[in-house]
């Protein structure tokens, strides 16, 4: 089964998925209003077009892995369910200017008044700039955790090619410096772009927490230095830094969370400071060079 022609105007959502695996194309009739939750699962979708009639898109409606084209949100859409799109393979979101609920800028999906990020496409490239009005970064940069809660999972920006994550001046909640994302007081480092250049990074002295997957598989960093104020490396904080050879863990560090250095395959030596009282599982998983 390669193509589905979907003409149901409205249908009750099913907690199981309707289609699996092989479908590549979804064609919706021009009277379809509601796209049900869990419509697809892990499909190889290559194309989709949402008609102007669509008003709601259910939870995990298109939770797919090869959704490589841009997605256009029609003017009548007033509801998009949680994880309606698996955004990892999406290049850009575009929203009709006539839509009263959502908007887009530089491929990013926002609510209408640009206060909340709904989706960051996983295939973003280059420098991106978030408006000063944004107060909620959505689920991409949650409060850092140690990995014992469903709410502190790492974000899905591991494969993107962002070189700088900029926040417009005047934002009340977040700030960026040299393309790196922090909270307003620079006590939490939320995101060091995956494609940012440079072999060495010194974490600012104000930072107390390295956020969830903060360094997101950057392939360029070889050395990282942290000042004594850092108390926690959150889950997957330095995950997938394949070029990382040296990291200076500071005295004052208390917690190394789940998966903190997972897949740092060239990391050779780690000194655990005397202040650390918690090293959680998978912290150094698949660190093949660790001696």
Tab-separated table of C-alpha atoms in Angstrom:
chain	number	residue	atom	x	y	z
A	1	UNK	CA	0.000	0.000	0.000
A	2	UNK	CA	1.693	3.189	-1.224
A	3	UNK	CA	-1.095	5.759	-1.507
A	4	UNK	CA	-4.112	6.564	0.664
A	5	UNK	CA	-7.012	8.697	-0.569
A	6	UNK	CA	-8.724	9.928	2.615
A	7	UNK	CA	-12.205	11.373	2.187
A	8	UNK	CA	-13.756	10.962	5.637
A	9	UNK	CA	-15.002	14.406	6.660
A	10	UNK	CA	-14.742	13.527	10.336
A	11	UNK	CA	-13.978	10.341	12.230
A	12	UNK	CA	-13.529	9.328	15.835
A	13	UNK	CA	-9.853	9.078	16.775
A	14	UNK	CA	-8.368	5.698	17.484
A	15	UNK	CA	-5.616	5.193	20.059
A	16	UNK	CA	-4.031	2.710	17.697
A	17	UNK	CA	-2.659	3.853	14.345
A	18	UNK	CA	-4.663	3.395	11.168
A	19	UNK	CA	-1.721	2.878	8.811
A	20	UNK	CA	1.802	1.541	9.206
A	21	UNK	CA	5.106	1.288	7.374
A	22	UNK	CA	4.593	1.334	3.618
A	23	UNK	CA	2.396	4.372	2.808
A	24	UNK	CA	4.236	7.122	0.930
A	25	UNK	CA	1.462	9.502	-0.119
A	26	UNK	CA	-1.645	10.819	1.604
A	27	UNK	CA	-4.279	12.566	-0.496
A	28	UNK	CA	-7.095	14.312	1.381
A	29	UNK	CA	-10.449	15.164	-0.140
A	30	UNK	CA	-11.427	18.844	-0.229
A	31	UNK	CA	-14.230	18.329	2.324
A	32	UNK	CA	-12.134	16.720	5.089
A	33	UNK	CA	-12.452	18.695	8.324
A	34	UNK	CA	-10.856	16.541	11.010
A	35	UNK	CA	-7.678	14.513	10.616
A	36	UNK	CA	-7.863	11.907	13.393
A	37	UNK	CA	-5.265	11.219	16.018
A	38	UNK	CA	-2.836	8.347	15.383
A	39	UNK	CA	-3.526	8.283	11.659
A	40	UNK	CA	-0.020	7.151	10.740
A	41	UNK	CA	2.915	5.487	12.419
A	42	UNK	CA	6.500	5.350	11.196
A	43	UNK	CA	5.476	5.694	7.578
A	44	UNK	CA	7.777	6.603	4.696
A	45	UNK	CA	5.646	9.591	3.702
A	46	UNK	CA	7.079	11.667	0.869
A	47	UNK	CA	4.201	14.003	0.111
A	48	UNK	CA	1.073	15.351	1.698
A	49	UNK	CA	-1.234	18.257	1.006
A	50	UNK	CA	-3.767	19.520	3.529
A	51	UNK	CA	-6.921	20.963	1.919
A	52	UNK	CA	-8.379	24.302	3.012
A	53	UNK	CA	-11.291	22.467	4.622
A	54	UNK	CA	-9.118	20.988	7.427
A	55	UNK	CA	-9.878	22.406	10.880
A	56	UNK	CA	-8.215	19.980	13.321
A	57	UNK	CA	-5.136	17.753	13.227
A	58	UNK	CA	-5.158	15.116	15.948
A	59	UNK	CA	-2.449	13.965	18.320
A	60	UNK	CA	0.338	12.075	16.514
A	61	UNK	CA	-1.659	12.210	13.296
A	62	UNK	CA	1.553	12.175	11.239
A	63	UNK	CA	4.131	10.671	13.534
A	64	UNK	CA	6.502	9.683	10.737
A	65	UNK	CA	10.231	9.514	10.058
A	66	UNK	CA	10.711	10.525	6.436
A	67	UNK	CA	8.544	13.615	6.184
A	68	UNK	CA	11.101	15.614	4.225
A	69	UNK	CA	8.991	18.322	2.602
A	70	UNK	CA	7.638	21.522	4.029
A	71	UNK	CA	4.177	21.459	5.577
A	72	UNK	CA	1.549	24.101	4.837
A	73	UNK	CA	-1.065	24.756	7.531
A	74	UNK	CA	-4.311	25.987	5.906
A	75	UNK	CA	-6.277	29.018	7.065
A	76	UNK	CA	-9.058	27.069	8.817
A	77	UNK	CA	-6.873	24.947	11.127
A	78	UNK	CA	-7.679	25.859	14.728
A	79	UNK	CA	-6.221	22.865	16.592
A	80	UNK	CA	-3.006	20.875	16.270
A	81	UNK	CA	-2.676	17.980	18.739
A	82	UNK	CA	0.403	17.062	20.721
A	83	UNK	CA	3.135	15.582	18.522
A	84	UNK	CA	0.808	15.796	15.518
A	85	UNK	CA	3.949	15.824	13.387
A	86	UNK	CA	7.211	14.088	14.073
A	87	UNK	CA	9.184	17.171	13.138
A	88	UNK	CA	12.617	15.576	12.934
A	89	UNK	CA	12.498	15.220	9.148
A	90	UNK	CA	10.488	18.336	8.310
A	91	UNK	CA	12.317	21.206	6.625
A	92	UNK	CA	9.815	24.001	7.240
A	93	UNK	CA	6.306	24.897	8.351
A	94	UNK	CA	4.317	27.459	6.382
A	95	UNK	CA	1.057	28.899	7.686
A	96	UNK	CA	-1.612	30.715	5.703
A	97	UNK	CA	-1.627	34.418	6.591
A	98	UNK	CA	-5.387	34.137	7.051
A	99	UNK	CA	-5.066	31.593	9.881
A	100	UNK	CA	-6.271	33.057	13.208
A	101	UNK	CA	-4.517	30.524	15.459
A	102	UNK	CA	-1.059	29.812	14.071
A	103	UNK	CA	1.765	31.616	12.291
A	104	UNK	CA	5.178	30.800	10.869
A	105	UNK	CA	8.480	32.589	10.525
A	106	UNK	CA	11.668	31.214	8.960
A	107	UNK	CA	10.056	27.775	8.829
A	108	UNK	CA	9.217	27.656	12.549
A	109	UNK	CA	5.610	27.100	13.647
A	110	UNK	CA	4.295	29.513	16.318
A	111	UNK	CA	0.973	30.398	17.852
A	112	UNK	CA	-0.652	33.437	16.266
A	113	UNK	CA	0.841	36.080	18.565
A	114	UNK	CA	4.360	34.617	18.469
A	115	UNK	CA	4.551	33.881	22.176
A	116	UNK	CA	4.988	30.100	21.877
A	117	UNK	CA	6.983	27.782	19.628
A	118	UNK	CA	4.773	24.924	18.451
A	119	UNK	CA	7.324	23.138	16.234
A	120	UNK	CA	10.994	23.536	15.396
A	121	UNK	CA	11.609	21.602	12.167
A	122	UNK	CA	14.384	19.067	12.627
A	123	UNK	CA	15.987	20.023	9.317
A	124	UNK	CA	16.553	23.683	10.119
A	125	UNK	CA	19.828	25.038	8.798
A	126	UNK	CA	22.032	28.070	9.482
A	127	UNK	CA	21.176	30.874	11.894
A	128	UNK	CA	17.663	31.117	13.297
A	129	UNK	CA	16.186	34.031	15.227
A	130	UNK	CA	13.319	33.756	17.697
A	131	UNK	CA	11.122	36.844	18.227
A	132	UNK	CA	11.372	38.873	21.426
A	133	UNK	CA	7.701	38.108	22.108
A	134	UNK	CA	8.337	34.385	22.714
A	135	UNK	CA	7.790	33.344	26.346
A	136	UNK	CA	7.450	29.588	25.819
A	137	UNK	CA	9.901	27.472	23.824
A	138	UNK	CA	7.411	24.621	23.784
A	139	UNK	CA	8.584	21.123	24.601
A	140	UNK	CA	11.976	21.567	22.989
A	141	UNK	CA	13.758	23.115	25.958
A	142	UNK	CA	11.988	21.968	29.150
A	143	UNK	CA	13.242	22.500	32.669
A	144	UNK	CA	16.391	20.354	32.927
A	145	UNK	CA	15.961	16.972	34.615
A	146	UNK	CA	17.945	13.909	35.602
A	147	UNK	CA	15.877	11.503	33.520
A	148	UNK	CA	13.301	10.078	35.915
A	149	UNK	CA	10.311	11.894	34.436
A	150	UNK	CA	8.461	11.680	31.138
A	151	UNK	CA	8.590	15.467	31.025
A	152	UNK	CA	12.363	15.896	30.911
A	153	UNK	CA	13.245	13.959	27.782
A	154	UNK	CA	15.868	15.446	25.449
A	155	UNK	CA	14.727	17.495	22.470
A	156	UNK	CA	14.635	16.315	18.836
A	157	UNK	CA	17.234	18.695	17.379
A	158	UNK	CA	20.116	16.241	17.328
A	159	UNK	CA	20.288	16.064	13.530
A	160	UNK	CA	19.665	19.677	12.582
A	161	UNK	CA	22.265	21.982	11.038
A	162	UNK	CA	21.620	25.114	13.079
A	163	UNK	CA	24.768	27.203	13.495
A	164	UNK	CA	23.279	29.849	15.809
A	165	UNK	CA	20.105	30.098	17.899
A	166	UNK	CA	19.438	33.807	18.352
A	167	UNK	CA	16.900	35.533	20.585
A	168	UNK	CA	15.757	39.010	19.585
A	169	UNK	CA	16.805	41.711	22.020
A	170	UNK	CA	14.151	42.558	24.591
A	171	UNK	CA	12.955	39.020	25.280
A	172	UNK	CA	11.910	38.764	28.932
A	173	UNK	CA	12.658	35.058	29.442
A	174	UNK	CA	15.573	34.000	27.240
A	175	UNK	CA	18.836	35.349	25.915
A	176	UNK	CA	21.427	34.248	23.390
A	177	UNK	CA	25.135	34.933	23.254
A	178	UNK	CA	27.289	33.994	20.299
A	179	UNK	CA	24.416	31.827	19.063
A	180	UNK	CA	24.055	29.832	22.313
A	181	UNK	CA	20.670	29.782	24.091
A	182	UNK	CA	20.307	30.529	27.834
A	183	UNK	CA	17.603	31.509	30.274
A	184	UNK	CA	17.426	35.234	30.989
A	185	UNK	CA	19.884	35.112	33.902
A	186	UNK	CA	22.241	32.752	32.055
A	187	UNK	CA	22.039	30.170	34.824
A	188	UNK	CA	20.774	27.443	32.431
A	189	UNK	CA	22.502	26.643	29.158
A	190	UNK	CA	19.651	25.313	27.044
A	191	UNK	CA	21.198	24.804	23.625
A	192	UNK	CA	24.580	24.864	21.937
A	193	UNK	CA	23.789	24.524	18.204
A	194	UNK	CA	24.644	21.199	16.615
A	195	UNK	CA	26.418	22.794	13.638
A	196	UNK	CA	28.157	25.599	15.524
A	197	UNK	CA	31.829	25.828	14.599
A	198	UNK	CA	34.719	25.875	17.038
A	199	UNK	CA	36.778	23.217	18.837
A	200	UNK	CA	36.714	24.787	22.316
A	201	UNK	CA	33.901	26.191	24.450
A	202	UNK	CA	34.086	27.768	27.878
A	203	UNK	CA	30.758	27.595	29.697
A	204	UNK	CA	29.982	31.053	31.154
A	205	UNK	CA	30.670	31.390	34.872
A	206	UNK	CA	26.995	32.212	35.588
A	207	UNK	CA	25.758	28.821	34.376
A	208	UNK	CA	24.559	26.396	37.056
A	209	UNK	CA	22.896	23.782	34.833
A	210	UNK	CA	23.728	22.185	31.494
A	211	UNK	CA	20.279	21.553	30.006
A	212	UNK	CA	18.757	18.444	28.458
A	213	UNK	CA	20.790	17.441	25.366
A	214	UNK	CA	22.193	20.961	25.458
A	215	UNK	CA	25.094	20.218	23.133
A	216	UNK	CA	23.021	18.130	20.726
A	217	UNK	CA	25.606	16.000	18.944
A	218	UNK	CA	27.873	18.865	17.917
A	219	UNK	CA	30.610	17.347	15.763
A	220	UNK	CA	33.201	20.125	16.134
A	221	UNK	CA	33.836	20.475	19.868
A	222	UNK	CA	36.969	18.818	21.208
A	223	UNK	CA	37.351	20.551	24.574
A	224	UNK	CA	34.863	22.003	27.082
A	225	UNK	CA	35.624	23.902	30.272
A	226	UNK	CA	33.075	24.464	33.056
A	227	UNK	CA	33.432	26.911	35.945
A	228	UNK	CA	32.771	25.994	39.573
A	229	UNK	CA	29.154	27.210	39.534
A	230	UNK	CA	27.884	24.295	37.393
A	231	UNK	CA	25.915	21.958	39.668
A	232	UNK	CA	24.143	19.635	37.224
A	233	UNK	CA	24.628	18.098	33.810
A	234	UNK	CA	21.058	17.197	32.822
A	235	UNK	CA	20.037	14.157	30.788
A	236	UNK	CA	22.060	13.671	27.610
A	237	UNK	CA	23.750	17.026	28.242
A	238	UNK	CA	26.822	16.175	26.152
A	239	UNK	CA	25.352	13.280	24.199
A	240	UNK	CA	26.926	12.405	20.870
A	241	UNK	CA	29.879	14.802	20.864
A	242	UNK	CA	31.957	12.486	18.719
A	243	UNK	CA	34.990	14.805	18.575
A	244	UNK	CA	35.081	15.528	22.314
A	245	UNK	CA	38.359	14.401	23.833
A	246	UNK	CA	38.564	16.464	27.005
A	247	UNK	CA	36.065	17.914	29.440
A	248	UNK	CA	36.931	19.668	32.687
A	249	UNK	CA	34.324	18.720	35.294
A	250	UNK	CA	34.339	21.363	37.986
A	251	UNK	CA	34.441	21.090	41.748
A	252	UNK	CA	30.928	22.008	42.830
A	253	UNK	CA	29.289	19.677	40.297
A	254	UNK	CA	26.709	17.493	42.072
A	255	UNK	CA	24.794	15.501	39.458
A	256	UNK	CA	25.690	13.724	36.219
A	257	UNK	CA	22.313	12.671	34.841
A	258	UNK	CA	21.198	9.806	32.638
A	259	UNK	CA	23.067	9.585	29.336
A	260	UNK	CA	25.135	12.706	30.038
A	261	UNK	CA	28.071	11.637	27.843
A	262	UNK	CA	26.434	8.890	25.778
A	263	UNK	CA	28.146	8.254	22.420
A	264	UNK	CA	31.125	10.519	23.119
A	265	UNK	CA	33.199	7.940	21.319
A	266	UNK	CA	36.549	9.779	21.484
A	267	UNK	CA	36.384	10.826	25.133
A	268	UNK	CA	39.452	9.258	26.762
A	269	UNK	CA	39.636	10.461	30.360
A	270	UNK	CA	37.113	11.780	32.891
A	271	UNK	CA	37.869	12.992	36.417
A	272	UNK	CA	34.808	12.898	38.702
A	273	UNK	CA	35.065	15.804	41.190
A	274	UNK	CA	34.761	15.117	44.913
A	275	UNK	CA	31.495	17.078	45.086
A	276	UNK	CA	29.608	14.718	42.739
A	277	UNK	CA	27.123	12.548	44.657
A	278	UNK	CA	25.060	11.181	41.762
A	279	UNK	CA	26.209	9.520	38.537
A	280	UNK	CA	23.173	7.990	36.865
A	281	UNK	CA	23.008	5.083	34.452
A	282	UNK	CA	24.109	5.371	30.825
A	283	UNK	CA	26.157	8.440	31.757
A	284	UNK	CA	29.116	7.130	29.767
A	285	UNK	CA	27.329	4.639	27.528
A	286	UNK	CA	29.186	3.755	24.306
A	287	UNK	CA	32.211	5.886	25.146
A	288	UNK	CA	34.472	3.457	23.316
A	289	UNK	CA	37.769	5.311	23.896
A	290	UNK	CA	37.264	5.884	27.614
A	291	UNK	CA	40.283	4.513	29.459
